[in-house]
Amino acid sequence: MMHIVVCAKHVPDPEAAFSMFKVDETAKRVVPASGLPFVMSPFDEQAVEAALRIREQGMDAKITIVTLGPESARNAIRHGLAMGADEGVLLCDAGWEEADAHMTAHALAAAIRKLGMCDLVLAGRQSADWDAGVVGAGVGELLGLPVVSFAQDIRVQGNAVRVERVVEDATEVVDAALPALVTVSNELGAARKPNLRETMRAARKPVKTWGAGDLDLDAQALSPRSRRERLHVPVKKVRCEFIAGSVTEQAMALARHLHAENLI
Amino acid sequence: MTRRVSDFDDGQAKRVIPDSDPASSAASGPWLAPGRRSGGILVIAETTARGPVRLTLELFGLALRLKAEAGGALAAATFASDEAALNSELIALGADAVYGVTHPGLEAYHSEAWVSAATQLCRRVSPALVLVGHTAPGMDLAPRLAFRIGGAAAMGCTDVAWNDDGFRFTRPCHGGNVREVLSFATDTVVATLRPGYAEPAAYDEARRGHIERFTPALGSELERVTVVQRRDEKPEGLRLEDADVIVAGGRGLNGPEGFRVLEELAGELGGAVGASRVPCDLGWCPRAWQIGLTGRTVQPSLYIAVGISGAGHHMAGCGNAKTIVAVNTDPNAAIYRDARFGIVGDYQQFVPALLAAVRTLRAEHPK
């Protein structure tokens, strides 16, 4: 049976209006309003979707969700299990509270090794909170896997994975030998919503919890390499001038403004 | 100035050395002068038949500014399958050394091959900072290269500064709503730079530097991943990145037909049509039109956003436009916070009216 591991992150709902967030410049943290729901990061959710589609194409596959985060991140795993994944691993340790991309990639890679490796690792192209797009590639590098980024379609054919990937002004189709790591882009399409039956079943699916001590990680893998020097909301420099009047008047006034500023 | 071509030590590669600079005959060793603070900058250049692309000029503009502050040498690398990699234009842009990374496997971007080749080059030149464009290949290359050389990656930067003890990287995060400034404790940082944020470097033919071919060892890398097909989806008209005027549509267009109206306006203004993520995901328009955090980054003089709410992830791709005009039915839409001019109303009436107004105005003021 094929084993697919999906790396997924639990993030404050990125679809919420940004007014629901406060930036604490002193602590250099983004603080979500109390009660704001946390969700599985949408690109990661699409990675789970990609794994489920591979299984539905007739591939006998076990799908494991691996998440690094606090105890509450277990909900991201539950969501993945309710979508149809089979097992979960929560990587939870006080030492990972401020984990950067380096530490996170090392932890995920070590967890995948502890699972006895797998045939395919999937991850979202970037997390919806820090938007960096580093951890997925890092896991691939640390495991010595080929990395294929920005997938909009993933099919497993024998011992290889065929990926349609999104690049500027082109779509590329590549074949990578398994095991491989593929990052998923939003072009893959919407992830399915968990149905009641799967949600009920999910409660009985196994979820392991591992701390840093359970994984083969050396001191450098447990030390951050990046430091956040500053965090702030950019100041908007413009003030919007609303143009009133009938549609024709609005259109002519705007055209005159733009013409006066040599923009048209 | 005359240049002599001498055999490089592997017997295959050649290097071109300016006669006036005998010190560079030690080029097989590290190119960095010892004791420099920053340890040098390596720009991964992208060139076409017409020369370096604009984003590469911007990488050089940033690199020259950082070099002036931090010291160290400025090297550039081009990747190609042949002699085209040996690009002397990059010296005129400010490179002290140009490495033409040449291998038959480097004809087009191939992640495994480029990451391996870039790793080999970084081991050779030991840069403190590698600057890469924030393009699809750059976003693919940078994090892999960072992990492979034991460095760190700073993705999608809008600025890099030198701060005595190291580089500081400014980048948008949280859907473009927040900026963070990062520093790293690694010998090397690989950073991708968003287009439109750095002043492009100017050519100066008086600049001198040396050009060297660098032949990476590539073997199994090329077999691990094979490119089966590449379907070009180049827009028929103007590239969004090059457009001075962009008319972009969002969810508020309520369907694909809305884009026809925008196309007409863009055509009249000599611009291009873009979109936010929702219409691309819904198939209302080609996904190549997507502007934003996971789409394109554009910097036109005029950006007309129609039916776009102005979510941070969209503004991350167009917030650098000189003038933003927002057309929306919702007077409280976030887009008005970024807009210079706001129209509250139905685009189906307003956009044709604007088109007519532009035509009237142009008839009054023929060029």
XYZ file of C-alpha atoms in Angstrom:
631
model
C 0.000 0.000 0.000
C 1.166 3.478 -0.848
C 1.772 5.850 2.068
C 1.090 9.553 1.555
C 2.041 12.049 4.263
C 0.454 15.497 4.160
C 2.128 18.275 6.157
C -0.559 20.643 7.394
C -0.550 23.753 9.552
C -3.217 25.122 11.857
C -3.661 28.873 11.306
C -6.101 31.622 12.291
C -8.791 31.750 9.590
C -7.149 33.685 6.741
C -10.564 34.484 5.256
C -11.458 36.550 8.322
C -11.332 40.330 7.889
C -7.972 41.658 8.953
C -9.711 43.878 11.490
C -10.063 40.629 13.485
C -6.294 40.655 14.019
C -4.106 42.893 16.135
C -0.405 43.301 15.597
C 1.517 43.423 18.855
C 4.628 45.276 17.729
C 6.406 44.801 21.051
C 5.913 41.055 21.258
C 6.246 40.900 17.440
C 3.173 38.717 17.199
C -0.064 38.773 15.263
C -2.858 38.310 17.786
C -6.186 37.029 16.455
C -9.349 38.303 18.153
C -10.617 35.901 20.792
C -13.112 33.541 19.257
C -11.604 33.789 15.787
C -11.632 30.223 14.466
C -8.426 28.426 13.560
C -8.496 26.287 10.428
C -6.202 24.052 8.441
C -4.161 26.378 6.218
C -6.061 26.388 2.870
C -3.139 25.312 0.661
C -2.540 22.392 3.045
C -6.227 21.546 2.879
C -5.822 21.362 -0.890
C -2.829 19.062 -0.339
C -5.136 16.731 1.642
C -7.615 17.000 -1.235
C -4.860 16.014 -3.679
C -4.033 12.955 -1.565
C -7.691 11.905 -1.480
C -7.981 12.311 -5.247
C -4.950 10.052 -5.716
C -6.696 7.391 -3.645
C -9.900 7.849 -5.607
C -7.990 7.282 -8.824
C -7.687 3.700 -7.637
C -4.427 3.842 -5.723
C -4.481 1.839 -2.501
C -3.130 4.508 -0.193
C -2.854 5.326 3.490
C -2.945 9.064 4.161
C -1.302 10.482 7.285
C -1.609 14.119 8.372
C 1.410 15.525 10.240
C 0.999 18.855 12.034
C 3.384 20.822 14.209
C 1.736 23.134 16.676
C 0.199 23.503 20.123
C -2.331 21.015 21.487
C -5.123 22.983 19.760
C -3.544 22.182 16.372
C -5.015 18.710 16.849
C -8.119 20.248 15.284
C -6.291 20.601 11.965
C -5.576 16.872 12.073
C -9.209 16.117 12.966
C -10.288 18.182 9.981
C -7.974 16.215 7.679
C -9.250 12.933 9.107
C -12.835 14.090 8.621
C -12.010 14.882 5.002
C -10.954 11.252 4.652
C -7.326 10.883 5.763
C -6.502 7.813 7.867
C -4.110 8.767 10.625
C -2.547 11.790 12.261
C 0.605 12.813 14.061
C 0.700 15.943 16.210
C 4.183 17.302 16.855
C 3.781 19.235 20.066
C 6.539 20.465 22.350
C 7.156 23.634 24.349
C 10.490 23.899 22.513
C 8.622 24.346 19.226
C 6.460 27.228 20.387
C 8.570 29.695 18.438
C 9.631 27.242 15.756
C 10.865 28.890 12.565
C 10.933 27.319 9.104
C 14.238 25.603 9.844
C 13.036 23.948 13.059
C 9.647 23.065 11.588
C 11.138 21.416 8.512
C 13.544 19.400 10.664
C 10.729 18.251 12.957
C 8.431 17.261 10.081
C 11.243 15.448 8.263
C 12.209 13.571 11.435
C 8.577 12.603 12.023
C 8.272 11.255 8.482
C 11.445 9.220 9.054
C 9.998 7.872 12.300
C 6.878 6.854 10.392
C 9.194 4.674 8.325
C 9.338 7.122 5.399
C 6.567 7.258 2.844
C 6.072 7.264 -0.914
C 4.797 10.789 -1.328
C 4.907 13.902 0.842
C 2.406 16.647 0.063
C 2.319 20.164 1.489
C 0.661 23.460 0.653
C 2.797 25.855 -1.380
C 2.973 28.198 1.623
C 1.190 28.688 4.916
C -1.610 31.221 5.027
C -0.123 33.069 7.997
C 3.557 33.731 7.282
C 3.260 33.123 3.518
C 6.893 32.044 3.217
C 6.780 28.803 1.230
C 9.949 27.398 2.780
C 8.975 24.457 5.004
C 7.675 22.154 2.258
C 10.818 22.499 0.152
C 12.899 22.127 3.316
C 11.265 18.824 4.258
C 11.987 17.540 0.763
C 15.617 18.624 0.991
C 16.118 17.143 4.463
C 14.667 13.829 3.292
C 16.729 13.940 0.093
C 13.615 13.817 -2.099
C 12.937 15.384 -5.473
C 10.756 18.449 -4.920
C 8.060 19.508 -7.367
C 6.432 22.834 -6.524
C 3.107 24.539 -7.277
C 1.048 21.529 -8.366
C -2.412 21.945 -9.845
C -2.837 18.240 -10.588
C -1.109 15.177 -9.128
C -1.393 11.623 -10.409
C 0.528 8.565 -9.301
C 1.535 6.230 -12.106
C 3.471 3.173 -11.013
C 6.676 4.268 -9.381
C 6.399 7.904 -10.366
C 4.213 10.905 -9.761
C 3.010 13.038 -12.668
C 2.511 16.650 -11.683
C 0.987 19.479 -13.638
C 2.617 22.567 -12.210
C 1.827 26.216 -12.489
C 4.610 28.485 -13.678
C 4.445 31.982 -15.132
C 2.978 31.951 -18.623
C 3.034 28.152 -18.813
C 1.840 24.872 -17.425
C 4.517 22.267 -17.015
C 3.963 18.529 -16.761
C 6.746 16.708 -14.941
C 7.345 13.140 -13.826
C 9.203 12.598 -10.568
C 10.430 9.262 -9.275
C 8.888 8.246 -5.958
C 9.449 8.941 -3.155
C 9.002 12.647 -3.833
C 7.672 15.818 -2.253
C 5.070 17.919 -4.055
C 3.765 21.333 -2.965
C 0.196 22.176 -3.908
C -1.064 25.484 -5.315
C -4.587 26.902 -5.184
C -5.142 26.008 -8.848
C -5.698 22.413 -7.713
C -9.261 23.441 -6.877
C -11.443 23.549 -3.821
C -10.966 21.026 -1.049
C -13.977 18.904 -0.122
C -15.949 19.642 3.014
C -16.065 16.860 5.618
C -19.431 15.115 5.684
C -21.149 13.870 8.814
C -20.282 10.236 8.232
C -16.566 10.906 7.789
C -16.586 13.267 10.771
C -18.049 10.504 12.959
C -15.494 8.014 11.660
C -12.662 10.503 12.193
C -13.162 10.385 15.942
C -12.007 6.747 15.932
C -8.924 7.267 13.737
C -5.564 7.084 15.495
C -3.634 10.289 16.254
C -0.158 10.036 17.755
C 1.455 12.869 19.704
C 5.216 13.201 19.565
C 7.472 15.667 21.327
C 10.983 16.706 20.331
C 12.365 13.904 22.538
C 10.508 11.300 20.490
C 12.314 12.319 17.315
C 15.886 11.975 16.206
C 16.811 15.658 16.262
C 20.162 17.199 17.163
C 20.710 20.552 18.867
C 20.996 22.535 15.628
C 17.673 21.154 14.389
C 16.078 22.461 17.587
C 17.535 25.977 17.379
C 15.950 28.750 15.339
C 17.920 30.398 12.577
C 15.739 33.400 12.023
C 14.820 36.249 14.302
C 11.884 38.582 13.856
C 13.328 42.043 14.351
C 10.143 43.904 13.705
C 6.471 43.332 12.906
C 4.172 46.130 11.816
C 1.169 47.088 9.750
C 2.280 49.190 6.784
C 1.040 52.751 6.856
C -1.248 53.616 3.970
C 0.014 56.713 2.239
C -3.046 57.437 0.138
C -6.339 59.037 0.939
C -9.154 58.001 -1.306
C -11.026 60.726 -3.116
C -14.562 59.483 -3.741
C -16.065 60.804 -6.936
C -19.792 61.512 -6.721
C -22.425 62.380 -9.295
C -24.300 60.545 -12.009
C -22.490 57.701 -13.732
C -21.611 59.949 -16.672
C -20.371 62.690 -14.366
C -18.347 60.234 -12.300
C -16.787 58.767 -15.441
C -15.900 62.149 -16.915
C -14.500 63.469 -13.611
C -12.334 60.392 -13.172
C -11.133 60.517 -16.771
C -10.174 64.192 -16.306
C -8.254 63.429 -13.091
C -6.360 60.589 -14.757
C -5.706 62.670 -17.847
C -4.407 65.588 -15.753
C -1.991 63.208 -14.045
C -0.838 61.802 -17.376
C -2.082 58.354 -16.476
C -4.194 57.889 -19.600
C 40.425 47.214 -23.192
C 41.716 43.918 -24.477
C 40.838 40.674 -22.863
C 42.686 37.441 -22.989
C 41.132 34.048 -22.807
C 43.037 31.476 -20.857
C 42.383 27.881 -20.082
C 40.797 27.249 -16.750
C 42.203 24.558 -14.512
C 39.710 21.853 -15.449
C 40.965 22.047 -18.991
C 37.468 22.605 -20.405
C 36.239 25.878 -19.066
C 37.563 29.216 -20.165
C 37.700 32.477 -18.384
C 37.993 35.980 -19.642
C 40.135 38.250 -17.534
C 40.666 41.958 -18.001
C 44.394 42.540 -18.593
C 44.590 45.293 -16.032
C 43.637 43.032 -13.175
C 46.336 40.408 -12.585
C 44.899 39.660 -9.131
C 41.945 37.979 -10.721
C 44.214 35.290 -12.116
C 43.692 33.792 -8.656
C 40.078 33.323 -9.642
C 40.157 29.620 -9.010
C 40.248 30.514 -5.303
C 37.567 32.461 -3.451
C 36.715 35.711 -5.192
C 35.999 37.480 -1.946
C 38.587 39.795 -0.536
C 39.381 38.596 2.978
C 38.168 40.663 5.893
C 35.187 42.157 4.109
C 32.228 42.394 6.344
C 29.329 41.073 4.346
C 31.071 38.211 2.609
C 29.745 39.210 -0.769
C 26.548 39.063 -2.746
C 25.608 36.663 -5.518
C 22.854 37.719 -7.921
C 21.126 34.942 -9.863
C 20.484 36.777 -13.128
C 17.757 36.023 -15.630
C 18.495 37.008 -19.187
C 16.667 36.654 -22.472
C 17.789 37.247 -26.046
C 17.028 40.924 -25.397
C 19.254 41.081 -22.320
C 18.674 40.874 -18.582
C 15.022 41.087 -17.517
C 13.849 44.098 -15.537
C 13.736 42.211 -12.245
C 17.403 41.307 -12.715
C 18.209 45.006 -13.133
C 16.361 45.585 -9.860
C 18.356 42.809 -8.159
C 21.527 44.577 -9.288
C 20.208 47.940 -8.087
C 19.630 46.455 -4.641
C 22.910 44.532 -4.671
C 24.947 47.640 -5.543
C 23.315 49.577 -2.704
C 24.034 46.751 -0.249
C 27.588 46.369 -1.522
C 28.228 50.077 -0.905
C 27.015 49.687 2.672
C 28.276 46.250 3.560
C 31.390 45.804 1.445
C 32.295 42.511 -0.179
C 32.248 41.687 -3.844
C 29.274 41.411 -6.134
C 29.071 38.307 -8.269
C 26.398 37.289 -10.738
C 25.459 33.915 -12.119
C 23.611 33.052 -15.273
C 22.445 29.542 -16.071
C 22.387 28.303 -19.644
C 23.140 25.318 -21.808
C 25.788 27.157 -23.815
C 28.013 30.220 -24.193
C 25.007 32.488 -23.695
C 25.720 32.114 -19.979
C 28.908 34.166 -20.385
C 27.150 37.495 -20.233
C 29.363 40.581 -20.171
C 26.332 42.886 -19.828
C 26.207 41.881 -16.176
C 29.611 43.508 -15.640
C 28.206 46.778 -16.969
C 25.406 46.358 -14.407
C 27.915 46.108 -11.573
C 29.096 42.505 -11.246
C 32.741 42.141 -10.206
C 32.575 38.540 -11.352
C 30.179 36.789 -13.692
C 29.847 33.027 -13.473
C 28.408 31.531 -16.616
C 26.952 28.332 -15.202
C 26.933 26.155 -18.254
C 25.583 22.659 -18.741
C 23.341 21.008 -21.356
C 20.897 20.254 -18.513
C 20.386 23.935 -17.761
C 18.636 24.893 -20.981
C 15.309 25.599 -19.252
C 14.512 25.801 -15.555
C 14.733 22.330 -14.051
C 14.486 22.377 -10.290
C 16.794 19.451 -9.509
C 19.486 20.609 -11.936
C 19.363 24.294 -11.000
C 19.362 23.646 -7.262
C 22.353 21.349 -7.635
C 24.226 23.760 -9.913
C 23.487 26.746 -7.662
C 24.636 24.745 -4.625
C 27.931 23.923 -6.310
C 28.434 27.560 -7.250
C 27.622 28.761 -3.707
C 30.153 26.338 -2.264
C 32.694 27.851 -4.613
C 31.989 31.546 -4.008
C 30.627 31.466 -0.405
C 28.293 34.462 -0.661
C 26.679 35.938 2.441
C 23.623 36.866 0.409
C 22.138 35.259 -2.695
C 19.568 37.468 -4.439
C 16.966 35.775 -6.627
C 13.874 37.170 -8.375
C 10.549 36.291 -6.747
C 9.308 34.437 -9.828
C 8.048 30.856 -10.118
C 11.586 29.506 -10.683
C 13.003 31.796 -7.976
C 10.381 30.696 -5.443
C 11.202 27.093 -6.282
C 14.972 27.507 -6.186
C 15.510 29.713 -3.130
C 14.241 27.526 -0.257
C 15.806 24.364 -1.669
C 19.151 26.090 -2.183
C 18.979 27.541 1.328
C 18.484 24.131 2.937
C 21.098 22.482 0.784
C 23.848 24.942 1.669
C 22.842 25.129 5.338
C 21.562 28.672 4.943
C 18.190 30.326 5.371
C 15.579 31.630 2.942
C 13.863 35.042 3.010
C 10.963 34.836 0.587
C 9.176 37.589 -1.314
C 11.157 40.483 0.127
C 10.235 44.070 -0.614
C 13.518 45.350 0.816
C 16.865 44.176 2.103
C 18.993 46.464 4.257
C 22.424 46.237 5.845
C 22.502 46.900 9.549
C 26.195 46.636 10.646
C 25.820 43.131 12.006
C 23.937 41.606 9.140
C 21.217 41.889 6.559
C 17.629 42.729 7.413
C 14.856 41.366 5.209
C 11.462 43.075 4.962
C 8.624 40.981 3.608
C 4.825 40.984 3.552
C 3.071 38.242 5.538
C -0.391 37.428 6.879
C -1.972 37.783 3.491
C -0.096 40.965 2.706
C -1.598 42.804 5.690
C 1.539 42.839 7.821
C 5.252 43.435 7.239
C 7.929 41.553 9.093
C 11.640 42.316 9.271
C 13.826 39.245 9.688
C 17.474 38.569 10.398
C 19.189 35.198 10.170
C 21.965 33.460 12.069
C 23.355 31.619 9.038
C 26.456 32.282 6.955
C 24.296 32.589 3.866
C 20.783 33.869 3.253
C 18.984 33.218 -0.015
C 16.431 35.978 -0.601
C 13.815 36.405 -3.302
C 12.907 39.992 -4.212
C 9.469 41.023 -5.443
C 9.431 42.975 -8.696
C 9.021 46.732 -8.571
C 10.537 47.476 -5.173
C 14.203 48.216 -5.946
C 15.561 50.865 -8.283
C 16.944 49.135 -11.364
C 20.713 49.430 -11.863
C 21.929 51.504 -14.798
C 24.419 50.184 -17.329
C 27.925 51.579 -17.043
C 30.233 50.307 -19.756
C 33.244 51.609 -17.804
C 32.760 48.945 -15.128
C 35.262 46.090 -15.120
C 35.000 42.563 -13.896
C 35.845 39.057 -14.932
C 33.791 36.394 -16.611
C 34.265 32.763 -15.884
C 32.604 29.631 -17.039
C 31.443 27.373 -14.234
C 30.628 23.837 -15.231
C 28.589 22.067 -12.555
C 28.674 18.303 -12.192
C 25.160 17.121 -12.964
C 24.211 13.474 -13.197
C 21.269 11.774 -11.548
C 19.653 15.179 -10.851
C 18.397 15.270 -14.402
C 16.835 11.820 -14.174
C 15.008 12.294 -10.882
C 12.514 14.634 -12.487
C 11.743 14.783 -16.193
C 9.794 17.539 -17.880
C 7.227 15.754 -20.036
C 5.525 18.758 -21.500
C 5.532 22.524 -21.294
C 2.429 24.317 -22.536
C 3.083 27.973 -23.052
C 0.198 30.164 -22.008
C 1.733 33.461 -22.935
C -0.811 36.231 -23.091
C -1.493 37.464 -26.599
C -0.900 41.070 -25.685
C 1.110 42.804 -23.072
C 2.593 40.950 -20.080
C 0.999 42.146 -16.854
C 4.443 42.807 -15.390
C 5.233 45.181 -18.252
C 1.866 46.923 -18.405
C 1.655 50.585 -17.464
C -2.118 50.368 -17.127
C -3.964 47.380 -15.677
C -7.718 46.916 -15.444
C -8.387 44.097 -12.984
C -11.598 42.320 -12.058
C -12.697 40.456 -8.963
C -15.596 38.525 -7.517
C -17.794 41.599 -7.968
C -17.866 41.062 -11.743
C -20.352 38.263 -11.020
C -19.290 36.196 -14.001
C -16.917 35.782 -16.938
C -18.801 38.270 -19.148
C -17.567 41.137 -16.983
C -14.050 40.587 -18.228
C -15.126 41.433 -21.793
C -16.038 44.935 -20.594
C -12.684 45.248 -18.810
C -10.858 44.057 -21.917
C -12.455 46.809 -23.924
C -11.364 49.458 -21.422
C -7.852 47.990 -21.164
C -7.636 47.955 -24.960
C -8.574 51.631 -25.153
C -5.990 52.516 -22.470
C -3.249 50.396 -24.017
C -3.156 48.239 -20.913
C -3.639 44.658 -19.807
C -6.364 42.815 -17.917
C -5.725 41.186 -14.555
C -7.799 39.538 -11.863
C -7.952 38.705 -8.196
C -7.873 35.075 -7.119
C -11.602 34.335 -6.937
C -12.454 34.774 -10.650
C -9.398 32.669 -11.565
C -10.451 29.898 -9.171
C -13.994 30.061 -10.570
C -12.718 29.806 -14.133
C -14.073 33.211 -15.185
C -10.688 34.133 -16.632
C -7.294 32.497 -17.301
C -5.358 31.819 -14.111
C -2.375 33.583 -15.704
C -4.262 36.806 -14.978
C -4.100 36.310 -11.225
C -2.462 39.181 -9.370
C -1.599 38.763 -5.713
C 0.391 36.880 -3.166
C 0.253 33.605 -5.090
C -0.095 35.228 -8.494
C 1.753 37.992 -10.220
C 3.270 41.101 -8.721
C 2.648 44.145 -10.882
C 3.559 47.817 -10.683
C 1.640 49.801 -13.285
C 1.217 53.549 -13.138
C -2.547 53.050 -13.159
C -4.420 50.125 -11.612
C -8.183 50.101 -12.043
C -9.641 47.540 -9.626
C -13.191 46.589 -10.540
C -15.285 44.522 -8.146
C -12.219 43.702 -6.062
C -12.679 43.869 -2.299
C -9.012 44.617 -1.642
C -8.008 41.673 0.544
C -4.386 41.806 1.662
C -3.401 38.823 -0.470
C -4.512 40.674 -3.597
C -2.959 43.990 -2.580
C 0.351 42.185 -2.032
C 0.489 41.855 -5.816
C -0.620 45.353 -6.811
C -0.116 47.604 -3.788
C 2.935 49.078 -5.457
C 0.916 50.563 -8.314
C 1.370 54.332 -8.556
C -2.334 55.172 -8.692
C -5.169 52.813 -7.788
C -8.748 53.467 -8.855
C -11.377 51.363 -7.096
C -14.816 50.613 -8.503
C -17.046 48.697 -6.113
C -20.665 48.503 -5.028
C -19.644 48.249 -1.354
C -18.686 51.690 0.004
C -16.874 49.987 2.907
C -14.677 47.761 0.743
C -11.075 47.565 1.969
C -9.804 48.480 -1.501
C -10.656 52.151 -0.887
C -7.952 52.274 1.787
C -5.372 51.741 -0.940
C -7.103 53.696 -3.674
C -6.450 57.257 -4.778
C -9.837 57.552 -6.495
C -12.990 55.715 -5.523
C -16.205 55.089 -7.426
C -19.089 53.487 -5.562
C -21.427 51.954 -8.078
C -22.243 49.262 -10.578
C -19.320 48.530 -12.859
C -21.638 47.444 -15.676
C -22.769 51.034 -15.960
C -19.596 52.771 -14.860
C -16.969 51.005 -16.991
C -18.718 51.692 -20.342
C -19.245 55.292 -19.183
C -15.540 55.593 -18.362
C -14.668 54.155 -21.755
C -16.871 56.783 -23.419
C -15.379 59.549 -21.257
C -11.832 58.497 -22.135
C -12.706 58.532 -25.836
C -14.321 61.954 -25.544
C -11.316 63.320 -23.695
C -8.911 61.908 -26.227
C -10.903 63.455 -29.051
C -10.586 66.804 -27.267
C -6.852 66.388 -26.707
C -5.408 64.542 -29.697
C -1.814 63.490 -29.117
